[in-house]
CSV table of C-alpha atoms in Angstrom, one decimal:
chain,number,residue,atom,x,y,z
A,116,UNK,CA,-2.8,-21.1,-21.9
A,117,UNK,CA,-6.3,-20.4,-23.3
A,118,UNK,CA,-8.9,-18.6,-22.2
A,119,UNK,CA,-12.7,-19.1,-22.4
A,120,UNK,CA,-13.2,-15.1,-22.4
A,121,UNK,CA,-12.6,-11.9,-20.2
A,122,UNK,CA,-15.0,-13.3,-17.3
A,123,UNK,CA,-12.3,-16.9,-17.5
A,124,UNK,CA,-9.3,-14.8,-17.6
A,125,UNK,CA,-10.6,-12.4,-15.2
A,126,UNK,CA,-11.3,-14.9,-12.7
A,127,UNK,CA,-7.8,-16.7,-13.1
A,128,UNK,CA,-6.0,-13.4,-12.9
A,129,UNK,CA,-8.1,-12.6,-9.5
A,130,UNK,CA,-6.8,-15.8,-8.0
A,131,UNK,CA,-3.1,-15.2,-8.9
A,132,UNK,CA,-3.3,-11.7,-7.2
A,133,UNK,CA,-5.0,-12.8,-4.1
A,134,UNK,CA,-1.7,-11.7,-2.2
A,135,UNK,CA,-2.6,-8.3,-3.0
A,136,UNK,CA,-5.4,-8.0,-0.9
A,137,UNK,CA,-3.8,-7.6,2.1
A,138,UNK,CA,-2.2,-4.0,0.9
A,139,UNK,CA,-6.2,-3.1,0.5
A,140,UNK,CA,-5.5,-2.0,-3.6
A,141,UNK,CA,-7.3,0.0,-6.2
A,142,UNK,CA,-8.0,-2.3,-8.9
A,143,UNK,CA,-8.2,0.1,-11.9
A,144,UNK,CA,-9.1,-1.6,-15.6
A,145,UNK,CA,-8.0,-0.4,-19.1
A,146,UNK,CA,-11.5,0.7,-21.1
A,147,UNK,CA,-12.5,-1.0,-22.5
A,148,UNK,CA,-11.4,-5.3,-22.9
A,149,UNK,CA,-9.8,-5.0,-19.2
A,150,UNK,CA,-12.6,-3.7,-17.6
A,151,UNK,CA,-14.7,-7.2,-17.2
A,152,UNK,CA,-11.4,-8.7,-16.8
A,153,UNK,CA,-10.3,-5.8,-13.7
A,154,UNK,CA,-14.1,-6.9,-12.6
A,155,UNK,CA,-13.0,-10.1,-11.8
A,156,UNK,CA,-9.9,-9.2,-10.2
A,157,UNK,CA,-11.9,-6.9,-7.8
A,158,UNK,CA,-14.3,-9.2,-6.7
A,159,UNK,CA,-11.4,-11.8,-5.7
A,160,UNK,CA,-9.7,-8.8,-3.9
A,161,UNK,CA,-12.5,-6.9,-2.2
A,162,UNK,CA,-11.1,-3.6,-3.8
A,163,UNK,CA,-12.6,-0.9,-5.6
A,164,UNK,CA,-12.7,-0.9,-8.8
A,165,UNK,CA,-12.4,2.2,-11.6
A,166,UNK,CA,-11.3,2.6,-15.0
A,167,UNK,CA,-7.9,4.3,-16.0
A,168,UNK,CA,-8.1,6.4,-18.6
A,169,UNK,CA,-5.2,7.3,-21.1
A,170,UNK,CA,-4.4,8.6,-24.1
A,171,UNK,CA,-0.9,8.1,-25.9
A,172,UNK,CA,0.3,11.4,-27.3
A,173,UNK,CA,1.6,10.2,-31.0
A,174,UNK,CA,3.9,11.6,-33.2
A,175,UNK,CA,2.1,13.6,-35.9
A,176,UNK,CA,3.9,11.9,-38.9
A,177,UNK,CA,4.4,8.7,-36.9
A,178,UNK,CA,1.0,8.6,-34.5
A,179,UNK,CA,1.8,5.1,-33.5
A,180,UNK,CA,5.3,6.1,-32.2
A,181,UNK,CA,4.6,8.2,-28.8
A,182,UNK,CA,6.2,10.9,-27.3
A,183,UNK,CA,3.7,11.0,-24.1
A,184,UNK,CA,0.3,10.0,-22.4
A,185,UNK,CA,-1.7,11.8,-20.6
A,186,UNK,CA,-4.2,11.2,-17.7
A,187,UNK,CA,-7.0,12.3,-15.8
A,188,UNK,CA,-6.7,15.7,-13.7
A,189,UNK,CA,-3.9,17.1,-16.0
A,190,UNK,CA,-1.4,14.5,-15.6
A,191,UNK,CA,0.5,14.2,-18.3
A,192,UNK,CA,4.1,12.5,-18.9
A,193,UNK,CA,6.7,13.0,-22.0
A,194,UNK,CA,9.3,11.7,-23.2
A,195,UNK,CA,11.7,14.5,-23.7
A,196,UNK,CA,14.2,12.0,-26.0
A,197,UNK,CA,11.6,11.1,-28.3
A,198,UNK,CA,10.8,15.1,-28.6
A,199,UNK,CA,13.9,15.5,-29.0
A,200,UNK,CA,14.2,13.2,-31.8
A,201,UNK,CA,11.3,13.9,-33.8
A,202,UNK,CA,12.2,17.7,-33.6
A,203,UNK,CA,8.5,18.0,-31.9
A,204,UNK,CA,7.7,22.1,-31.1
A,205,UNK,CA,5.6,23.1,-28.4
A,206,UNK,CA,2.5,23.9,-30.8
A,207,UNK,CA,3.0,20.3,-32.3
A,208,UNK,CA,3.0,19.1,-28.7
A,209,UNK,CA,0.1,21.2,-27.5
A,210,UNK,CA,-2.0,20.6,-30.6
A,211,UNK,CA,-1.5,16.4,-29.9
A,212,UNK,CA,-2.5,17.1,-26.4
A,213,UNK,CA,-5.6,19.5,-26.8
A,214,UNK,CA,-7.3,17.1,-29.4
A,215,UNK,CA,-5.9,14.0,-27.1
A,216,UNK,CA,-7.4,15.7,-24.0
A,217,UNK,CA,-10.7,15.9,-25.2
A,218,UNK,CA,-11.1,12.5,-26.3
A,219,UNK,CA,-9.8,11.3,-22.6
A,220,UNK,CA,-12.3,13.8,-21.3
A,221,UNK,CA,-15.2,12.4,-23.3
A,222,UNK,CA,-14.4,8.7,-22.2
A,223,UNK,CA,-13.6,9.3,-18.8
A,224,UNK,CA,-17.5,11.2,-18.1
A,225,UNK,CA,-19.2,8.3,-20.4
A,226,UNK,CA,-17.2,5.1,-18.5
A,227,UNK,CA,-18.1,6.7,-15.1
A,228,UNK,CA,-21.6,8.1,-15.6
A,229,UNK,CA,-20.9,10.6,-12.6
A,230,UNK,CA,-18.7,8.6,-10.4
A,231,UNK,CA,-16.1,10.0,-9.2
A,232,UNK,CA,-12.4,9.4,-9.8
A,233,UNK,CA,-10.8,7.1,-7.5
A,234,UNK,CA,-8.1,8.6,-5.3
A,235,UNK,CA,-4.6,6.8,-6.1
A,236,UNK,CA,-2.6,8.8,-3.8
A,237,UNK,CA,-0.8,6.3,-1.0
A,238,UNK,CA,-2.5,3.5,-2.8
A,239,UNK,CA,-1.6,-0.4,-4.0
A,240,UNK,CA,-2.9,0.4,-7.5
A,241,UNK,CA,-3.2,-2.6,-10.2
A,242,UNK,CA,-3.8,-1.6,-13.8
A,243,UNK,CA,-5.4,-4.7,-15.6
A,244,UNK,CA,-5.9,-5.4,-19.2
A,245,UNK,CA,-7.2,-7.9,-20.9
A,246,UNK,CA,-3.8,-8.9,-23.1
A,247,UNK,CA,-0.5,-6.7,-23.6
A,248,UNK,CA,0.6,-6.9,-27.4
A,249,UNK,CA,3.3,-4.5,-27.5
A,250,UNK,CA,3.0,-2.5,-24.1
A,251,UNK,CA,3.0,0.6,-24.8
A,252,UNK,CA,-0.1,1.5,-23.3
A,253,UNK,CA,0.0,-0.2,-20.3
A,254,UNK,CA,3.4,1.4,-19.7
A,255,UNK,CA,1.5,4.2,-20.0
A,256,UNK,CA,-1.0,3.5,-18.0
A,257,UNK,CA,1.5,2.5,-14.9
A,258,UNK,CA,3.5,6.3,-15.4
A,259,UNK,CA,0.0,7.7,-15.2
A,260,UNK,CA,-1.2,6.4,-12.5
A,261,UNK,CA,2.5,6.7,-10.3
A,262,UNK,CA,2.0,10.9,-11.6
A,263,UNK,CA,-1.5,10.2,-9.8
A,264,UNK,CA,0.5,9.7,-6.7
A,265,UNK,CA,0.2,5.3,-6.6
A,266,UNK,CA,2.4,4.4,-3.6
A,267,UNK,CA,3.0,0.9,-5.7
A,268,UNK,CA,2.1,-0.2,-9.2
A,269,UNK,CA,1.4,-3.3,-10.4
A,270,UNK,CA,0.6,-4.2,-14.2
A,271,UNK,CA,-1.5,-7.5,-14.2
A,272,UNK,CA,-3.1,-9.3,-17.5
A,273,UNK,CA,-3.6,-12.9,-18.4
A,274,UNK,CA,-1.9,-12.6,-21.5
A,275,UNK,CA,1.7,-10.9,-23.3
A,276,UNK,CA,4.7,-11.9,-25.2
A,277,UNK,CA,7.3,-11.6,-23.4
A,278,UNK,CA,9.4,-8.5,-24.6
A,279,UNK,CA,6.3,-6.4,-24.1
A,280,UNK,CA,6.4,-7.3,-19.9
A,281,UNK,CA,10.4,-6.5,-20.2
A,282,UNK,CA,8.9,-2.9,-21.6
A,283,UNK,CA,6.1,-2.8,-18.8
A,284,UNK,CA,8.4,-4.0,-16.1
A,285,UNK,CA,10.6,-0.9,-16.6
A,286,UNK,CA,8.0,1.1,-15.1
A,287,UNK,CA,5.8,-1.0,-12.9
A,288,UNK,CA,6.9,-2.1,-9.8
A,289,UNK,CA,5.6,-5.7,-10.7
A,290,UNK,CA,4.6,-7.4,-13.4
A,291,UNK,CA,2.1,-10.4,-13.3
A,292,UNK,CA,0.9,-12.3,-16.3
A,293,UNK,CA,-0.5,-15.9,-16.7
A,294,UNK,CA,1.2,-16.7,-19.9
A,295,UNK,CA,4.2,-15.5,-22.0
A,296,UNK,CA,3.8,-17.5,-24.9
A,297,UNK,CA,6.7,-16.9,-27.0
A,298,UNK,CA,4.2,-17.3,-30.3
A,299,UNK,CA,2.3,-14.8,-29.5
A,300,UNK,CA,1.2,-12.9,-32.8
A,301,UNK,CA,-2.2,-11.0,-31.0
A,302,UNK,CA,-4.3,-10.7,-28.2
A,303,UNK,CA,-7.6,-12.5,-29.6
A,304,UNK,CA,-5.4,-15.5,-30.5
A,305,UNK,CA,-5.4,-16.7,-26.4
A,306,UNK,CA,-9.3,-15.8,-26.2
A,307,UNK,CA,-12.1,-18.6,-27.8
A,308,UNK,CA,-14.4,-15.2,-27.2
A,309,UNK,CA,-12.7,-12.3,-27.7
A,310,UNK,CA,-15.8,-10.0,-28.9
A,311,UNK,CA,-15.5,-6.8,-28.5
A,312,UNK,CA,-16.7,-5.0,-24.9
A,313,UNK,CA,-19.2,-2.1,-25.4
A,314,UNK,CA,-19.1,0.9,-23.6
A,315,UNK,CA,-22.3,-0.2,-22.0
A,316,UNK,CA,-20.7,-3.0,-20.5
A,317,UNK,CA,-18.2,-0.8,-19.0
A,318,UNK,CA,-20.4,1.2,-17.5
A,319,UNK,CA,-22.7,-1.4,-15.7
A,320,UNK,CA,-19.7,-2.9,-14.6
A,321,UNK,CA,-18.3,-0.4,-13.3
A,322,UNK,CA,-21.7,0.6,-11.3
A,323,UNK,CA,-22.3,-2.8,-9.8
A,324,UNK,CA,-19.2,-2.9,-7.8
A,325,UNK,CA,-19.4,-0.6,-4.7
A,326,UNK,CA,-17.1,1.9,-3.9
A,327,UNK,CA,-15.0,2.0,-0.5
A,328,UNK,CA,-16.3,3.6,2.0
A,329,UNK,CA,-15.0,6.8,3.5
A,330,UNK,CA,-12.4,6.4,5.9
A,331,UNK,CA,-13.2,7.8,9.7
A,332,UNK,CA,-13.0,11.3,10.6
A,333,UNK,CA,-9.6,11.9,12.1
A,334,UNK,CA,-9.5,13.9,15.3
A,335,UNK,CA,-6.0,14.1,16.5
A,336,UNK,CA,-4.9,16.3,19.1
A,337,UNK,CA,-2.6,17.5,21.2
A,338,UNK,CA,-1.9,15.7,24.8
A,339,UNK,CA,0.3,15.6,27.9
A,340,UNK,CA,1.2,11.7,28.7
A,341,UNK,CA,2.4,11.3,32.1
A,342,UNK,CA,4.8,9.2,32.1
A,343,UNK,CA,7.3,8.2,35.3
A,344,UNK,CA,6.6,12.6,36.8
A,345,UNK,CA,7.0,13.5,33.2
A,346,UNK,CA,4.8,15.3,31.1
A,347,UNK,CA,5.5,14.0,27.0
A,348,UNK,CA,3.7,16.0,24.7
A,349,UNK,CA,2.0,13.7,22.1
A,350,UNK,CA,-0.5,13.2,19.2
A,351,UNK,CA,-3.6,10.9,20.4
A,352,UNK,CA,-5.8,10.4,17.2
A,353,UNK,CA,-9.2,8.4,18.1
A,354,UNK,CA,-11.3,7.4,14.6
A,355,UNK,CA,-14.9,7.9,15.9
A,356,UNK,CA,-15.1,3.5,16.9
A,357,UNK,CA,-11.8,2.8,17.0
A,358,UNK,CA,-11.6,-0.6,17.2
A,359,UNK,CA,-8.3,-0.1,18.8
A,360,UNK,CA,-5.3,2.0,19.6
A,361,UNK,CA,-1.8,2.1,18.5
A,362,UNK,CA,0.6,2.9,21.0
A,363,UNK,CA,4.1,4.0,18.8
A,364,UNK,CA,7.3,4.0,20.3
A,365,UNK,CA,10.0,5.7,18.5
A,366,UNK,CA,14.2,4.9,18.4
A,367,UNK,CA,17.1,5.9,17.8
A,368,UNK,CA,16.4,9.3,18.6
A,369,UNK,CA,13.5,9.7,16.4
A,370,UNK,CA,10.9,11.5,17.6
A,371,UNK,CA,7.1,11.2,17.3
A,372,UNK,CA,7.3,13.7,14.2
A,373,UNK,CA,8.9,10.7,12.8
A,374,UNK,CA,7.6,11.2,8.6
A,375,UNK,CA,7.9,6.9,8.9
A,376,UNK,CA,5.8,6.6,11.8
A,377,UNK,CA,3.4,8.9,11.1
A,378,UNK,CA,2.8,7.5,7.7
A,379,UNK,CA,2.0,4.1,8.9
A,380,UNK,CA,-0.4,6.3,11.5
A,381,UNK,CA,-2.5,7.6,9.1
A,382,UNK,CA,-2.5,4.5,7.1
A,383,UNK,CA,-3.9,2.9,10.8
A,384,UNK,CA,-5.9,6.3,11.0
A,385,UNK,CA,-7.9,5.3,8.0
A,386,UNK,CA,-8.9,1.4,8.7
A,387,UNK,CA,-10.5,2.8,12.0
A,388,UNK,CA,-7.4,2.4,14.4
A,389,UNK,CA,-6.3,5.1,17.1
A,390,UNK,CA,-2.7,5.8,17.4
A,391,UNK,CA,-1.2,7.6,19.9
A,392,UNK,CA,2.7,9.0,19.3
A,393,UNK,CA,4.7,10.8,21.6
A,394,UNK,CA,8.4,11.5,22.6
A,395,UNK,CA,9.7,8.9,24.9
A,396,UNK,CA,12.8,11.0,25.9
A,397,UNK,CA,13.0,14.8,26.7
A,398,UNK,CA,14.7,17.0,24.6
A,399,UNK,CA,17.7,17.4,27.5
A,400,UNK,CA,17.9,13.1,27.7
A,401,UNK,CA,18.0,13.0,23.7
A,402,UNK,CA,21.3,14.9,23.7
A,403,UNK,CA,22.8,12.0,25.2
A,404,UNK,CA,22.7,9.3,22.8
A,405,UNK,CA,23.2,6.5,25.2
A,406,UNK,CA,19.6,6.9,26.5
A,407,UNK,CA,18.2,6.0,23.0
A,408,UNK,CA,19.5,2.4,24.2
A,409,UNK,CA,18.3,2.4,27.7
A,410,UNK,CA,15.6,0.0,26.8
A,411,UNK,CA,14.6,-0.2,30.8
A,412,UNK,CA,13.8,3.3,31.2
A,413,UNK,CA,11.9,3.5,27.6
A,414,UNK,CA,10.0,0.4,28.1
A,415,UNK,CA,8.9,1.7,31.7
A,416,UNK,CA,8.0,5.0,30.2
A,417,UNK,CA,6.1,3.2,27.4
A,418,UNK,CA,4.0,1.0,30.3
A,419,UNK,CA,3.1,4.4,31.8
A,420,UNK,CA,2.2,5.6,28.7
A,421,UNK,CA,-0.5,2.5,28.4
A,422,UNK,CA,-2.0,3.5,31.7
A,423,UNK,CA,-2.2,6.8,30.9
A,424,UNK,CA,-4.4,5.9,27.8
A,425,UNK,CA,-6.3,3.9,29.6
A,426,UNK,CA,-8.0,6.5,32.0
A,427,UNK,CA,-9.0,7.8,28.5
A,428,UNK,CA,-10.4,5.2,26.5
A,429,UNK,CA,-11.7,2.2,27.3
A,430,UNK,CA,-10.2,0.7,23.5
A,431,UNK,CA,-8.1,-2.3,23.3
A,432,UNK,CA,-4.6,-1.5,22.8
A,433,UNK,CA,-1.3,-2.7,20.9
A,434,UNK,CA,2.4,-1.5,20.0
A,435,UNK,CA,4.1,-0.2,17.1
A,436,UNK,CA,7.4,-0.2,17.7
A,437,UNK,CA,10.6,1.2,15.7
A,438,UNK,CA,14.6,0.9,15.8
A,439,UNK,CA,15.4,0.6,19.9
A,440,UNK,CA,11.5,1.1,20.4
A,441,UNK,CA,10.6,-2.5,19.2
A,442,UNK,CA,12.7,-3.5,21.9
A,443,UNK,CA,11.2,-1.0,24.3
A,444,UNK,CA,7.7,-2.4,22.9
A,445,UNK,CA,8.4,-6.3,23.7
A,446,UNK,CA,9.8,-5.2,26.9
A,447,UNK,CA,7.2,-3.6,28.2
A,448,UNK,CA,4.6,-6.2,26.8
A,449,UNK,CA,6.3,-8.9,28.6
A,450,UNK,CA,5.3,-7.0,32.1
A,451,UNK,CA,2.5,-9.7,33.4
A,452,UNK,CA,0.0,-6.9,34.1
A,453,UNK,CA,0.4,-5.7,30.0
A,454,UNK,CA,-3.0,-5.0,29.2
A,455,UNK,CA,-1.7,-5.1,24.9
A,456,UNK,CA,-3.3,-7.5,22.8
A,457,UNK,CA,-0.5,-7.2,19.8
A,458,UNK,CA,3.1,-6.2,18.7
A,459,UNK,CA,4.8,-4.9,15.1
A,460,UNK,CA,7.9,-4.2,14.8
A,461,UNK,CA,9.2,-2.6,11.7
A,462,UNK,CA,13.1,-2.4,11.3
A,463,UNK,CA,13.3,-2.7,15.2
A,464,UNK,CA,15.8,-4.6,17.3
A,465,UNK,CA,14.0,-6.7,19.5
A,466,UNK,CA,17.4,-8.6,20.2
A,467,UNK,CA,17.9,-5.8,22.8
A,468,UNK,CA,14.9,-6.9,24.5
A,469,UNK,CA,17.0,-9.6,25.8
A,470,UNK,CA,15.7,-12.5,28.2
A,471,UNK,CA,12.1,-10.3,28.3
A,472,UNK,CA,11.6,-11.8,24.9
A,473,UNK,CA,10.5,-15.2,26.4
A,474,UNK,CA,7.7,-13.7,28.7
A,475,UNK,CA,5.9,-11.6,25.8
A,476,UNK,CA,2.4,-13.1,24.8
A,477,UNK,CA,0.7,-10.7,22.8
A,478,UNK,CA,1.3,-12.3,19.0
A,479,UNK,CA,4.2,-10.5,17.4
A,480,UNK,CA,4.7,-9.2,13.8
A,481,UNK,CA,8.5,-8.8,12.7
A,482,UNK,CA,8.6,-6.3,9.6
A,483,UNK,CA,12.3,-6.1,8.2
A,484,UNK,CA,13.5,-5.2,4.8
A,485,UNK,CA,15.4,-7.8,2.8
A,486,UNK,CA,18.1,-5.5,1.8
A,487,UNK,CA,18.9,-4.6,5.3
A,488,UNK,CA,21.0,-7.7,6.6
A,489,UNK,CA,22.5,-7.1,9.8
A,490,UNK,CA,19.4,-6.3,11.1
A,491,UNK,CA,17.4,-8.9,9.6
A,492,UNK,CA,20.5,-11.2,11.5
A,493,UNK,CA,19.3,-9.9,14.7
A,494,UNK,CA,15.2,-10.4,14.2
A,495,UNK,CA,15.9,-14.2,13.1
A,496,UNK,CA,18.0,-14.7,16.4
A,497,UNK,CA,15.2,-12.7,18.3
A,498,UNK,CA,12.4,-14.5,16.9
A,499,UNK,CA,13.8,-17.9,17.9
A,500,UNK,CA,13.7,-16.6,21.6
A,501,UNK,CA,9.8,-15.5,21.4
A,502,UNK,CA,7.5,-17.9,22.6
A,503,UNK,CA,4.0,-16.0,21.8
A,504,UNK,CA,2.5,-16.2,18.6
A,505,UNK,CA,5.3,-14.7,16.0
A,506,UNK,CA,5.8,-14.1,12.4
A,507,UNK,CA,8.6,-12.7,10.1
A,508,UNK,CA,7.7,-10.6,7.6
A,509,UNK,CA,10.3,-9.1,4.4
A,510,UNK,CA,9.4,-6.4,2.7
A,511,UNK,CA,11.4,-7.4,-0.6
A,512,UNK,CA,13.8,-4.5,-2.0
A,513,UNK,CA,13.8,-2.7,1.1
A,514,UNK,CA,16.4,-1.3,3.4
A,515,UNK,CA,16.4,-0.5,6.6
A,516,UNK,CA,14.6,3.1,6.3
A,517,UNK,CA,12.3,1.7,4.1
A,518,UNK,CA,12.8,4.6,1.8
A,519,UNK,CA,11.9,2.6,-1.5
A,520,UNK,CA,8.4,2.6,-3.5
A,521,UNK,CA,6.0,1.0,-2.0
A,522,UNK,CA,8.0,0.2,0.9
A,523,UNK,CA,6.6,1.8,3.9
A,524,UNK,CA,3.0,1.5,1.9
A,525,UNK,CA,3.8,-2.4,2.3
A,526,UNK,CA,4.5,-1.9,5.8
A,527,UNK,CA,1.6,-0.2,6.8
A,528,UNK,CA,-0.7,-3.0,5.3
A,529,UNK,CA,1.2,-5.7,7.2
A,530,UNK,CA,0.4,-3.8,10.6
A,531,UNK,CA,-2.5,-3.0,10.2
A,532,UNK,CA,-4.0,-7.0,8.9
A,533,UNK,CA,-1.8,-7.7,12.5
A,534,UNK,CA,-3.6,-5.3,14.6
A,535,UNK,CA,-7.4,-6.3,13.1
A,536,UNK,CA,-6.6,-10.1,12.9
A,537,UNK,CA,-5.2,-10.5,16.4
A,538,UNK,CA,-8.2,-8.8,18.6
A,539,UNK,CA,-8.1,-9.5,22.3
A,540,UNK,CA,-10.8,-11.4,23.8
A,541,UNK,CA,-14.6,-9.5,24.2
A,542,UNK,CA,-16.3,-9.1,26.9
A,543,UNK,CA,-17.6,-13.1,27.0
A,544,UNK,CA,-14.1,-14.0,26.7
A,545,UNK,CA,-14.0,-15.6,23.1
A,546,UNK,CA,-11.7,-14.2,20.8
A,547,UNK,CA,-13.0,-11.4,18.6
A,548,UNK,CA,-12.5,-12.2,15.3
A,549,UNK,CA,-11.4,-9.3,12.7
A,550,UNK,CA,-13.7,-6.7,11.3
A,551,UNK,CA,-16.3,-8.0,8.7
């Protein structure tokens, strides 16, 4: 494959990762070849873009050989065998570093011209180059930027040979290239233009493409819900315009401190979505563990709940249901007089829903891992008794808690496209379409 120049390979490379755009990424590009390629790739995506800066630490007798990179904000990774090996001291290591540092510092404040730094922490990030030739830096780059705090990485460029991806794919979570040529002898050689990108260009690209907003303020606070004479102490959080509200229910004896659920909360938090969490059960009724399954009495206390929020904002709402609570969820959006508008389930068991499946009509998002079988089993059989809108979604690699990298970060993006694709009618009863 042959490429006109970075603006062709860009381009190309933009339309392979289109798939990312759901998980709302930071596209970050290698100074300075990959930026007008990352540009691209940006634009296809409707992500921010920045540049990732790094700076291999080299050997002093063998600078091509590295021992570490470093990064932006003190990040800074080594590799302890290769210190080992080349009987490396701390003063050799810190003298590498200081004069490394500076360089990084220098390029980072010319590239962004007083931008700042993107924030990587939770974050889809893809690192784009123009071309791998042997790897090493963008394996660099992809440790740098998962020290940064990247939920996910993903190493993307139009061009490598195909040992250097095997290097890259050791410490990426994906890989994408267009071409592995097995002749692959440089870079340039895939490129009719492969002139080299001045700073300047880096820096005007990097200035025309906006950065993403601020997300809503958060105001969460503390509430009652009443709930079937009860009084279950929750967490309502309302972004000023929340274009809706997320109603969680919990399972399994989880709780609405549930680290999971409140991840995928804040993620919901930030796109402008209200959640509301709160214990289904009391702490006396979670001793028993039979009433995690009593799908009746948690679904009922669920349709309370919905009521309850309703005498407080006027906001459409929806369901986020977990474990025994996605059953709990679909059960209690299969009530006729369900005001909900949508349903995700992530690892839930909507089987236990039952016959209630067939009377649900808000549109339904499954989320299951592929690693966790049995309970994938049991969403297939549940999804062939739905007869609203429904879709399946796998979250590849993951198991049922969702515990793997970039798991739950993947989760979060698939609930929240649901909730702000699948709007409930306005006012004039056509269907509101999602956020521009």
């Amino acid at each position: 494959m042959l490429f006109t120049d970075r603006d062709d390979a860009g381009r190309r490379l933009g339309t392979e990762l289109a798939r990312y755009a759901v998980d709302r990424p930071v596209v970050l590009g290698l100074p300075r070849g990959g930026v007008p390629v990352a540009f691209h790739v940006a634009h296809a995506l409707g992500a921010p873009l920045d540049v990732i800066v790094v700076r291999k630490l080299g050997v002093p007798y063998q600078p091509e050989l590295a021992f570490g990179a470093i990064g932006e904000g003190g990040v800074r990774v080594i590799s302890e065998d290769i210190v080992r090996r080349g009987r490396l001291g701390p003063r050799d290591i810190a003298s590498v570093e200081e004069a490394e540092r500076a360089e990084l510092a220098r390029r980072a404040a010319r590239y962004r011209a007083g931008r700042p730094q993107e924030d990587l922490r939770g974050r889809t990030v893809i690192v784009v180059d123009d071309g791998i030739a042997t790897g090493a830096t963008a394996a660099a780059a992809c440790q740098v930027v998962r020290a940064q705090g990247a939920a996910r990485v993903v190493m993307a460029a139009p061009v490598a040979p195909p040992d250097a991806l095997g290097r890259v794919g050791a410490v990426a979570d994906e890989v994408v290239c267009l071409s592995a040529p097995p002749g692959f002898s440089s870079v340039g050689q895939w490129y009719r233009d492969f002139s080299q990108t001045p700073d300047e260009e880096v820096v005007s690209l990097l200035a025309q493409s906006p950065r993403r907003p601020d997300p809503p303020e958060r105001a969460e606070v503390e509430v009652a819900v009443e709930a079937a004479g009860l009084r279950l102490p929750g967490d309502l959080t309302l972004p000023e315009g929340a274009g809706a509200v997320i109603v969680f229910a919990h399972g399994s004896g989880s709780s609405r401190r549930s680290p999971r659920n409140r991840a995928v909360a804040a993620a919901l938090n930030r796109a402008g979505l209200g959640t509301l969490l709160f214990d289904l059960l009391t702490p006396a009724e979670e001793a028993d563990r039979s009433n995690v399954f009593d799908i009746d009495t948690l679904a009922a206390r669920l349709a309370a709940a919905t009521a309850w929020l309703g005498t407080r904002t006027q906001a459409p709402q929806a369901y986020f249901g977990a474990s025994t609570g996605a059953a709990a969820a679909l059960a209690a959006a299969a009530s006729p007089d369900s005001p909900v508008h949508a349903v995700v389930s992530r690892g839930g068991r909507p089987d236990l829903a039952g016959s209630r499946l067939a009377g649900v009509r808000a549109p339904t998002l499954l989320i299951v891992g592929s690693e966790d079988h049995q309970v994938l089993a049991l969403n297939r059989e549940a999804q062939a008794r739905l007869r609203c809108e429904n879709r399946l979604e796998l979250v590849q690699g993951a198991t049922h808690l969702f515990e793997e990298p970039g798991a739950l970060h993947r989760v979060s993006a698939l609930a929240e496209r649901w909730f702000t694709t699948h709007r409930p009618p306005d006012t004039t009863g056509r269907e509101a379409g999602p956020p521009g």
